[in-house]
Coordinates of C-alpha atoms and ligand atoms in Angstrom, one line a residue:
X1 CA 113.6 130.0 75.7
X2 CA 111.0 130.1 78.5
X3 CA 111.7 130.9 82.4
X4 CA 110.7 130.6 85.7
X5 CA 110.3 134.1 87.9
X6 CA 109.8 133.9 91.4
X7 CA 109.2 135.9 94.1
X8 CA 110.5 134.9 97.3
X9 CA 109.5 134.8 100.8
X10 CA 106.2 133.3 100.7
X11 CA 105.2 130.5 103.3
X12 CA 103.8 127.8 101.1
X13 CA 100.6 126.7 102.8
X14 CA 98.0 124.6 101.7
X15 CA 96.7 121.0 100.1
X16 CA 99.0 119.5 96.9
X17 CA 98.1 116.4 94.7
X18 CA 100.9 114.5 93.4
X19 CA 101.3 113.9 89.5
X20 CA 101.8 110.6 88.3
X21 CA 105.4 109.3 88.2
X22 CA 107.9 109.9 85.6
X23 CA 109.9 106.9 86.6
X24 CA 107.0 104.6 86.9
X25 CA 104.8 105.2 83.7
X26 CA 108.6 105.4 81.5
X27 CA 108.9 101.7 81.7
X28 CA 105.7 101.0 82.1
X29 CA 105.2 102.9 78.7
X30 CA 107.6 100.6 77.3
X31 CA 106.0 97.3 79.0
X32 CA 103.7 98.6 76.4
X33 CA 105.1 97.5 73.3
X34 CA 104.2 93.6 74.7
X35 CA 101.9 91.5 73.5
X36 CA 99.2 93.1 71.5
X37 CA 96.5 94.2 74.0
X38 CA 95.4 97.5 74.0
X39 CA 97.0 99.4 77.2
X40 CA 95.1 102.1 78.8
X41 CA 97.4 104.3 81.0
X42 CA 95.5 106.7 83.5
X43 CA 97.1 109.7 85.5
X44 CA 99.8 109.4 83.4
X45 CA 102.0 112.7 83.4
X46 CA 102.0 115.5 81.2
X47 CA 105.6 115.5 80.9
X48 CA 108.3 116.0 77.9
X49 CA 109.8 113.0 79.0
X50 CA 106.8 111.3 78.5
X51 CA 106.4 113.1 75.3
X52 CA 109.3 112.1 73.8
X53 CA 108.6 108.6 74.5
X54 CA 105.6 108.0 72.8
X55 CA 107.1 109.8 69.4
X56 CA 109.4 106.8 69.9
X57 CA 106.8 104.4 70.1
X58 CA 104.5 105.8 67.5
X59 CA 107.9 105.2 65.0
X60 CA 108.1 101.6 66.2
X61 CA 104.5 101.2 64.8
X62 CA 102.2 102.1 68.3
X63 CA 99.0 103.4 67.7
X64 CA 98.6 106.1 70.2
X65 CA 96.0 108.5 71.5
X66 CA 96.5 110.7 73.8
X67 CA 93.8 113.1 76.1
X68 CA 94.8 114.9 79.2
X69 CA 96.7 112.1 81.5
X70 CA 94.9 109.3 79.8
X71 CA 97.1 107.8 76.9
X72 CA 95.5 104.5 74.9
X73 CA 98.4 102.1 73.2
X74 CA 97.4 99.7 70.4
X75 CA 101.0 97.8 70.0
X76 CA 99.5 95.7 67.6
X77 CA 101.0 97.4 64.6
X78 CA 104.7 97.3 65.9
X79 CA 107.2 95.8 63.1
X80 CA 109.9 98.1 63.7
X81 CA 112.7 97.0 66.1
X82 CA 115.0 99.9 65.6
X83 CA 115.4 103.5 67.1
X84 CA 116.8 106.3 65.4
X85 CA 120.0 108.5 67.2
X86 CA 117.8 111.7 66.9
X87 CA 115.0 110.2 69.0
X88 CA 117.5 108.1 71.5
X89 CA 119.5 111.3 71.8
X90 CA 116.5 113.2 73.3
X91 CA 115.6 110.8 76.0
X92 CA 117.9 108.4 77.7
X93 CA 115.3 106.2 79.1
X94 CA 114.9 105.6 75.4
X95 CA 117.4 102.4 76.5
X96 CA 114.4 101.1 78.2
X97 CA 112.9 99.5 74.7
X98 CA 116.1 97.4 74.6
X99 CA 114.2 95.0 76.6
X100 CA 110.8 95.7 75.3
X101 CA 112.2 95.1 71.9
X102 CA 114.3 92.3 72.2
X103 CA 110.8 90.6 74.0
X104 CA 108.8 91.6 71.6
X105 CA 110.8 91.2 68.3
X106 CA 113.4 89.4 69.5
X107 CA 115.8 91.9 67.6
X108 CA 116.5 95.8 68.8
X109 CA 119.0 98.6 67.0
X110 CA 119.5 101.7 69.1
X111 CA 122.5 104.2 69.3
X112 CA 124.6 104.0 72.2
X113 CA 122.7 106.2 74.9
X114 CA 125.1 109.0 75.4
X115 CA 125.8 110.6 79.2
X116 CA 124.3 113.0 80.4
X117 CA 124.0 116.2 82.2
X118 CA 124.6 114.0 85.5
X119 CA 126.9 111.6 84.6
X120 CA 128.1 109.1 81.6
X121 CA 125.2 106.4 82.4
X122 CA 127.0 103.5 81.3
X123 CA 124.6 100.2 80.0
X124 CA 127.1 97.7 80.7
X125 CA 124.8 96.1 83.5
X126 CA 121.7 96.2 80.8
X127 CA 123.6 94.1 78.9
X128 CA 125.4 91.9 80.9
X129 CA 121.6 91.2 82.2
X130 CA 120.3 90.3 78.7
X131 CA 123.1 88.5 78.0
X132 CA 122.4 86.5 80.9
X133 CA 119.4 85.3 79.2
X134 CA 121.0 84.6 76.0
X135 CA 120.5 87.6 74.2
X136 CA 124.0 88.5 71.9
X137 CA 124.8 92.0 71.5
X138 CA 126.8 93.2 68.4
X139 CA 128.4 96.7 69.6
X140 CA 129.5 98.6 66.5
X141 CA 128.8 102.1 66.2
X142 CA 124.8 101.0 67.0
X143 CA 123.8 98.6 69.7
X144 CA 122.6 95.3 67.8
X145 CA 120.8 92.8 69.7
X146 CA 119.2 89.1 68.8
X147 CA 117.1 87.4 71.6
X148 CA 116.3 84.5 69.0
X149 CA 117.8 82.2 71.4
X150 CA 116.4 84.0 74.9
X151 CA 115.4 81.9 77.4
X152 CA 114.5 82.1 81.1
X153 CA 117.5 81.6 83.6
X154 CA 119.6 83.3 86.8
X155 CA 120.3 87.1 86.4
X156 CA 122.9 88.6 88.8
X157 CA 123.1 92.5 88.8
X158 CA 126.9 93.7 90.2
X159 CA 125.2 97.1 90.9
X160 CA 121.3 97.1 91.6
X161 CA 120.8 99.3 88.3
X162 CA 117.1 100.7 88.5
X163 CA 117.1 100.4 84.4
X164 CA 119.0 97.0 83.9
X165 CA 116.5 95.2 86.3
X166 CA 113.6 97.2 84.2
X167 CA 115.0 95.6 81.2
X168 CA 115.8 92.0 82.5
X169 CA 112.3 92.2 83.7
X170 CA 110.8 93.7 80.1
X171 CA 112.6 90.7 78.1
X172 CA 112.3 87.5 81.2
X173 CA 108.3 88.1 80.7
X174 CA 108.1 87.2 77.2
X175 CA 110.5 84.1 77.3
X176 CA 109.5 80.6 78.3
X177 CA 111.1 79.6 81.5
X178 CA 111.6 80.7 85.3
X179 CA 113.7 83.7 85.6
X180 CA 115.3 85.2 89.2
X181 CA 116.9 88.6 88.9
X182 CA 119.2 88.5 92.0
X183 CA 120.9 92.0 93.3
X184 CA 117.8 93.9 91.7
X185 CA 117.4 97.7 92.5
X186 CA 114.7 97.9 95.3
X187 CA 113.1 101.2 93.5
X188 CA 109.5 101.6 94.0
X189 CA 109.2 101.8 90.5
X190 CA 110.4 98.6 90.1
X191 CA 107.4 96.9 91.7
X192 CA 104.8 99.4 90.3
X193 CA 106.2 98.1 86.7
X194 CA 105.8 94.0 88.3
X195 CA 101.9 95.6 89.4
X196 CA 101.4 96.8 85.4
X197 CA 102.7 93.4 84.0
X198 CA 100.7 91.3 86.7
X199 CA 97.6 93.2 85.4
X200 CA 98.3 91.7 81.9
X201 CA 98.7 88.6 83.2
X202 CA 102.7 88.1 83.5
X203 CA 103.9 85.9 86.5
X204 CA 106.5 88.5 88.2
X205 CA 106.8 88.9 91.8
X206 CA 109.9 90.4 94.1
X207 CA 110.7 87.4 96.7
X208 CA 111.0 88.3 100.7
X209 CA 114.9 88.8 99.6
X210 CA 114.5 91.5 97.3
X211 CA 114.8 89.5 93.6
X212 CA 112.7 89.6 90.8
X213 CA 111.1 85.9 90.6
X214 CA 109.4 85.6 86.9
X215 CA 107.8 82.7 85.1
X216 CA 108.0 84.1 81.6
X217 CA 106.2 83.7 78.3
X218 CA 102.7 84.3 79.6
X219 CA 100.5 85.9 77.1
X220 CA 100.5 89.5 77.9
X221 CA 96.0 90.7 77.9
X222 CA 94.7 94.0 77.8
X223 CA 95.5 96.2 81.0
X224 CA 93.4 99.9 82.1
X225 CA 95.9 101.3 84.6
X226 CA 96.2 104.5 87.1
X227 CA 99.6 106.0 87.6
X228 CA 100.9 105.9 91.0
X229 CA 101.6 109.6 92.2
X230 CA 105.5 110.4 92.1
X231 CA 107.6 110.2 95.1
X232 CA 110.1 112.9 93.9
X233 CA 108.0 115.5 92.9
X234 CA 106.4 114.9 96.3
X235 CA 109.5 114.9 98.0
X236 CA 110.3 117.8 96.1
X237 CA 107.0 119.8 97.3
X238 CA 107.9 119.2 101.1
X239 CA 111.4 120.2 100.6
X240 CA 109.9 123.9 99.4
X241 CA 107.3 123.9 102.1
X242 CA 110.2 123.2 104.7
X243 CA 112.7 125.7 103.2
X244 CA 109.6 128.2 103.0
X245 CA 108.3 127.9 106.8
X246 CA 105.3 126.6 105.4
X247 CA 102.5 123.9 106.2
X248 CA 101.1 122.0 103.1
X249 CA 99.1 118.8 103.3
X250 CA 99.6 115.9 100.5
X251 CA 96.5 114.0 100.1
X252 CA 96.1 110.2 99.3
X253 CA 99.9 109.5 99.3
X254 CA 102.2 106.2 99.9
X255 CA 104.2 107.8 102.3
X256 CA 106.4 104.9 103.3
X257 CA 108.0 106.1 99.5
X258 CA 109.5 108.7 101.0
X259 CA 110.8 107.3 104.6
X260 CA 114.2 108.4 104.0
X261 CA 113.2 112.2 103.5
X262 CA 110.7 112.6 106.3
X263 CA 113.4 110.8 108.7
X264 CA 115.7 113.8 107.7
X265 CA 113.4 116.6 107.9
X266 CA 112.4 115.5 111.3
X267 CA 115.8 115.6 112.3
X268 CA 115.7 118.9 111.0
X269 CA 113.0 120.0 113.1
X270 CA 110.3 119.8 110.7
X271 CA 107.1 118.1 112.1
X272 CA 106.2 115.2 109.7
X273 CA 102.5 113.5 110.2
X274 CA 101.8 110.8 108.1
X275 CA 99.1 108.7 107.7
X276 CA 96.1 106.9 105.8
X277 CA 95.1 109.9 103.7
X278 CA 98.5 111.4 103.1
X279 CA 101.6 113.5 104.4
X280 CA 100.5 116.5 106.4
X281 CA 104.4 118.7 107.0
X282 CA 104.6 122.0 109.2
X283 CA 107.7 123.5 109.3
X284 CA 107.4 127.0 112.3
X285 CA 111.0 127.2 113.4
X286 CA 114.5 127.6 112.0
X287 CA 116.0 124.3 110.3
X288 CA 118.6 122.4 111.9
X289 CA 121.7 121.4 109.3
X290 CA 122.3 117.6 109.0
X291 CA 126.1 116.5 110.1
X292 CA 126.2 113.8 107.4
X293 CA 124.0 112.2 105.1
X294 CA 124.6 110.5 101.8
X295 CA 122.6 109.0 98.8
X296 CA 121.9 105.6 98.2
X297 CA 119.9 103.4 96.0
X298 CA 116.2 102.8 97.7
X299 CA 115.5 102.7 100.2
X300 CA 118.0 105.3 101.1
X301 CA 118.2 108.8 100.8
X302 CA 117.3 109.3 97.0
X303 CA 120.0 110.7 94.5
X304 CA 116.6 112.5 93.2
X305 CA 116.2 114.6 96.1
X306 CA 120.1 115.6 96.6
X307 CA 119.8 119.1 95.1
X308 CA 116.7 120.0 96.0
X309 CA 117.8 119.5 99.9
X310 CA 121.1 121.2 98.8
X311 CA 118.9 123.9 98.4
X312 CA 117.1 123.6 101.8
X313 CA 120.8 123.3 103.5
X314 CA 121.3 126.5 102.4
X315 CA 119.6 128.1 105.3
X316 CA 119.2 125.8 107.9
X317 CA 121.5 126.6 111.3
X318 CA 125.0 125.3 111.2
X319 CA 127.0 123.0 108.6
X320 CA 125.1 119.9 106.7
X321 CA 127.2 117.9 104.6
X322 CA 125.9 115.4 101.5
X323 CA 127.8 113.1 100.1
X324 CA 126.6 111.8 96.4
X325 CA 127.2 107.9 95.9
X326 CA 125.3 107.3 92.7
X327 CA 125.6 109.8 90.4
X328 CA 129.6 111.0 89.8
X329 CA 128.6 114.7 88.1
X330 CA 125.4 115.5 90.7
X331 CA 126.5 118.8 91.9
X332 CA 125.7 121.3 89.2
X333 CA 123.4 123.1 91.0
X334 CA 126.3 124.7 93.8
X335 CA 127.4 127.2 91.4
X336 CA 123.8 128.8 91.2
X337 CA 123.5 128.4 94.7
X338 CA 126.6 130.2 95.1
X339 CA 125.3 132.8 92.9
X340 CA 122.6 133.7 95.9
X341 CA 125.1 133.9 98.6
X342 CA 125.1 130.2 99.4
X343 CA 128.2 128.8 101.0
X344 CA 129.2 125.7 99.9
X345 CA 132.5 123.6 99.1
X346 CA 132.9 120.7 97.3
X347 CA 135.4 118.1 98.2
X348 CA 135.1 115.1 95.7
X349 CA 131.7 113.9 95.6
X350 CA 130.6 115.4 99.1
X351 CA 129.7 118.9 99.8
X352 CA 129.9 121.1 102.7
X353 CA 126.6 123.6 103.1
X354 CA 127.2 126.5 105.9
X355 CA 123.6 127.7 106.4
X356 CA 123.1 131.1 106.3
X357 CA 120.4 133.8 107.0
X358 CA 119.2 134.5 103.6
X359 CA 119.9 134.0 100.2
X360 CA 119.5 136.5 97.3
X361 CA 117.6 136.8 94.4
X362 CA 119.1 135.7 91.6
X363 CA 119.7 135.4 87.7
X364 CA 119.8 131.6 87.6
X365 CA 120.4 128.6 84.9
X366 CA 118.9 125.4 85.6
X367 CA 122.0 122.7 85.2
X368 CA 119.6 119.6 85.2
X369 CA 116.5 118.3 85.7
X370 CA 116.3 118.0 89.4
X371 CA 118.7 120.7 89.9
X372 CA 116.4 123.0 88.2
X373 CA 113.9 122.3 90.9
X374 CA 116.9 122.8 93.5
X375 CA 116.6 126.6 91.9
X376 CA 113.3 127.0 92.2
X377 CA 113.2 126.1 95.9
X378 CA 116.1 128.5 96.7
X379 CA 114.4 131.2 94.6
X380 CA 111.2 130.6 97.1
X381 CA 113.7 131.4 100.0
X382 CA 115.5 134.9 98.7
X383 CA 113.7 137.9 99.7
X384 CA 112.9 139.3 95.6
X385 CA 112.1 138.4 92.2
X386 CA 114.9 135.6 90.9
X387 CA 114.6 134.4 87.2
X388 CA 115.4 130.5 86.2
X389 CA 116.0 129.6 82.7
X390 CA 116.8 126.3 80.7
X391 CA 113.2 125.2 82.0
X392 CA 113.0 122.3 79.3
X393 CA 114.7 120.6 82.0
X394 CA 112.9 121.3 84.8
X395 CA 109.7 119.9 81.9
X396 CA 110.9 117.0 81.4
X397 CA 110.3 115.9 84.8
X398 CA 107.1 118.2 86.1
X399 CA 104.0 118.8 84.8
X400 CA 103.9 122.0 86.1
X401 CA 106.0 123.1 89.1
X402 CA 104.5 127.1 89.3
X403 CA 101.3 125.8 89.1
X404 CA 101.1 123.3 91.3
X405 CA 103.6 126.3 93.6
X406 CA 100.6 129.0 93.3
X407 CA 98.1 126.5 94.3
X408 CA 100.6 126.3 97.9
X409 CA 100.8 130.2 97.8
X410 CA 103.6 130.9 95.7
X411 CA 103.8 133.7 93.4
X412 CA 105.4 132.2 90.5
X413 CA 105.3 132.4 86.8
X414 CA 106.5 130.8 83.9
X415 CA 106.2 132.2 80.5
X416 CA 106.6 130.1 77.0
X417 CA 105.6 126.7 78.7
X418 CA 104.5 124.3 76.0
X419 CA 101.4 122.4 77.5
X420 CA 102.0 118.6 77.0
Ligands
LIG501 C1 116.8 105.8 87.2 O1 118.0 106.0 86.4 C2 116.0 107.1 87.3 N1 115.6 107.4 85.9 C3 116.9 108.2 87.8 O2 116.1 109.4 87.9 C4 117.4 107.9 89.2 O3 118.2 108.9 89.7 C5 118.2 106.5 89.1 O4 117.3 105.5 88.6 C6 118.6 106.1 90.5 O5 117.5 105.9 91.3 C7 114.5 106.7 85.4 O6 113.9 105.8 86.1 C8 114.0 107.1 84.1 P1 120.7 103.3 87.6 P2 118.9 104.8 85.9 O7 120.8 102.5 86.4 O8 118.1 103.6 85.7 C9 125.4 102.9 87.4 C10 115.5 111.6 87.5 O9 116.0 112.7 87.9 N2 125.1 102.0 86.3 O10 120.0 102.8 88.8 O11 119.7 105.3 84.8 C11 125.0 104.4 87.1 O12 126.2 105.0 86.4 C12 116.4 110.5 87.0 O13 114.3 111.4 87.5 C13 126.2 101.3 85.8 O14 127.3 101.4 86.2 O15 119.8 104.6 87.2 C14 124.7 105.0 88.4 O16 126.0 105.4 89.0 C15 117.9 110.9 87.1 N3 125.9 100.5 84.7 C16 124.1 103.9 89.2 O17 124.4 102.7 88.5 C17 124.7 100.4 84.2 O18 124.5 99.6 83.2 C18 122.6 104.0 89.3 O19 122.1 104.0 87.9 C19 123.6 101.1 84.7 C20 123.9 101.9 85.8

């Protein structure tokens, strides 16, 4: 089992580039399996998450070649249209190919996605969205789906699901027909995915109101495409430097990603300078604590970026509190926190952080993906050498958070890291 030792109370300082994003290239990866052109993907991440994914499509019949962060898909092979439980069960996002499948072979089997460690993830908007375009669902112990009879038409979201809109938008491309997707999730992702499909030729747009607006059943050409950078691991990156004191510099980055972050580490004193060629953060004075802030879908405060600012909370001056509106099992990380001295109540799905002066090294357990990171940001804090373990989840999101930390200043290690 690997792990994560740090040595606190560095000052990060210094230039970062971003890695490509996990959310992005996990649909796009998916967008994939349409039409039979052969997809180039640059700058995609080295992540597990990623990883896992492509086992999933090599088993649907993918041809797949894979060097560094370049990854080549021939989808010309696929047959298959059903997914095993062992593969589903290691990735969530594996409900993604619900749409991809039911575009491209108009039939998908998957097991039921199970919760996890942040919540139960329900599908039920997924498939009230495919159903909306005529697809029938059988759910016995598998999810069955036929899209024989798919056709363009109106899709109305009751909660702006970032997935359910990926789907409606993976099957609406393939079918004849004009499809709006109204209440869609305004994720960034979402229109880097609308970018990938435009660049094989699709017809998808997001209207001045916010929907989805697709003329479907364009054929789908060959695409070479370059990953965005990912706003969370960024967002992540500036949390540290804040939490650490420190002045870092992100080069060539879409800053207006991250508006709701840099609007709360100005107000917690943080200088924030953003412009053509990136974020440039410099943080010399005690943090102030935020009264009140909670998460929202985009372009609010990001559910993403809840634990890692926990984290930051933790030692800024006076009593922050966070309420999390998205995700009903999001606070995993307090009883590490609590581990270093943090102080910190919980009262439903809001939690009360009293900064305090320092926090102590620690023996910690990663709960989650993000909330790993949350660790590792409040082990850069406490003066001494903390350990952090259960790093496959911290993996399945990063390529490589101590190495991209020691190139800021850090002195962090991680031993038994499998290179993706
Ligand atoms: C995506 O998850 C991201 N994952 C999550 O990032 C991110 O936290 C989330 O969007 C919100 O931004 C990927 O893109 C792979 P949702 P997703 O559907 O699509 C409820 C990370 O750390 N809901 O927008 O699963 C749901 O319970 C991960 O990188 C339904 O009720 O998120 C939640 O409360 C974690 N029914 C809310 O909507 C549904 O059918 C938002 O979920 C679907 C969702």
């Amino acid at each position: 089992m690997s792990a994560i030792e740090v040595t606190g109370g560095i000052s990060l300082q210094g230039e970062i580039e971003i890695q490509g994003s996990k959310n992005a290239v996990l649909p796009i990866l998916a967008a994939c399996m349409l039409g039979e052109g052969l997809c180039v993907i640059e700058n995609c991440p080295r992540i597990t998450d990623v990883t896992d994914t492509l086992e999933i499509m090599r088993h649907l019949g993918c041809r797949i070649r894979r060097e560094e962060r370049t990854v080549c898909i021939d989808a010309s092979g696929v047959r298959a249209f059903e997914i095993g439980g062992a593969e589903a069960a290691r990735i969530r996002s594996s409900v993604l190919f619900l749409g991809a499948l039911l575009g491209r072979m108009k039939r998908a089997v998957l097991p039921h996605p199970g919760g996890c460690a942040i919540g139960a993830r329900p599908i039920d908007q997924h498939i009230a969205a495919l159903r909306q375009l005529g697809a029938r669902f059988y759910l016995e112990e598998k999810i069955t789906a036929d899209a024989r009879d798919m056709q363009g038409g109106r899709v109305c979201l009751a909660v702006p699901s970032v997935g359910a809109t990926e789907n409606a938008i993976l099957a609406a491309v393939t079918v004849p027909g004009e499809t709006v997707i109204s209440h869609a999730a305004r994720e960034p992702e979402i229109d880097e995915l609308c970018e990938f499909l435009r660049r094989r030729g699709a017809s998808v747009a997001r209207t001045d109101e916010g929907d989805i607006h697709i003329r479907g059943g364009k054929r789908l050409g060959p695409v070479r495409y370059r990953m965005k950078p990912d706003r969370i691991v960024a967002g992540t990156y500036l949390l540290a430097a804040a939490a650490t004191r420190g002045k870092i510099h992100i080069s060539n980055f879409p800053y207006r990603e991250l508006d709701a972050l840099i609007a709360v580490l100005r107000d917690m004193g943080v200088s924030v300078e953003c412009g053509k060629d990136g974020i440039q953060l410099t943080a010399n004075r005690p943090l102030r604590a935020i009264p009140y802030l909670e998460t929202a879908p985009y372009p609010g405060f990001p559910t993403d970026l809840q634990s890692p600012l926990m984290a930051v909370f933790c030692r800024a001056r006076g009593e922050s509190r966070i309420c999390e509106t998205i995700f009903e099992n999001r606070f995993r990380t307090v009883k590490e926190l609590e581990r270093m001295g943090a102080k910190i109540r919980t009262d439903g799905n809001c939690a009360v952080v009293k900064g305090i002066p320092a926090l102590a090294p620690a023996k910690l357990t990663a709960p989650d993906l993000r909330g790993g990171a949350a660790l590792v940001i409040a082990a850069l804090q406490a003066n001494g050498h903390s350990v952090i373990s259960n790093t496959g989840y911290i993996e399945r999101g990063y390529e490589d958070i101590c190495r991209d930390l020691r190139a800021l200043g850090a002195e962090v290690r991680q031993n038994g890291k499998e290179i993706q």
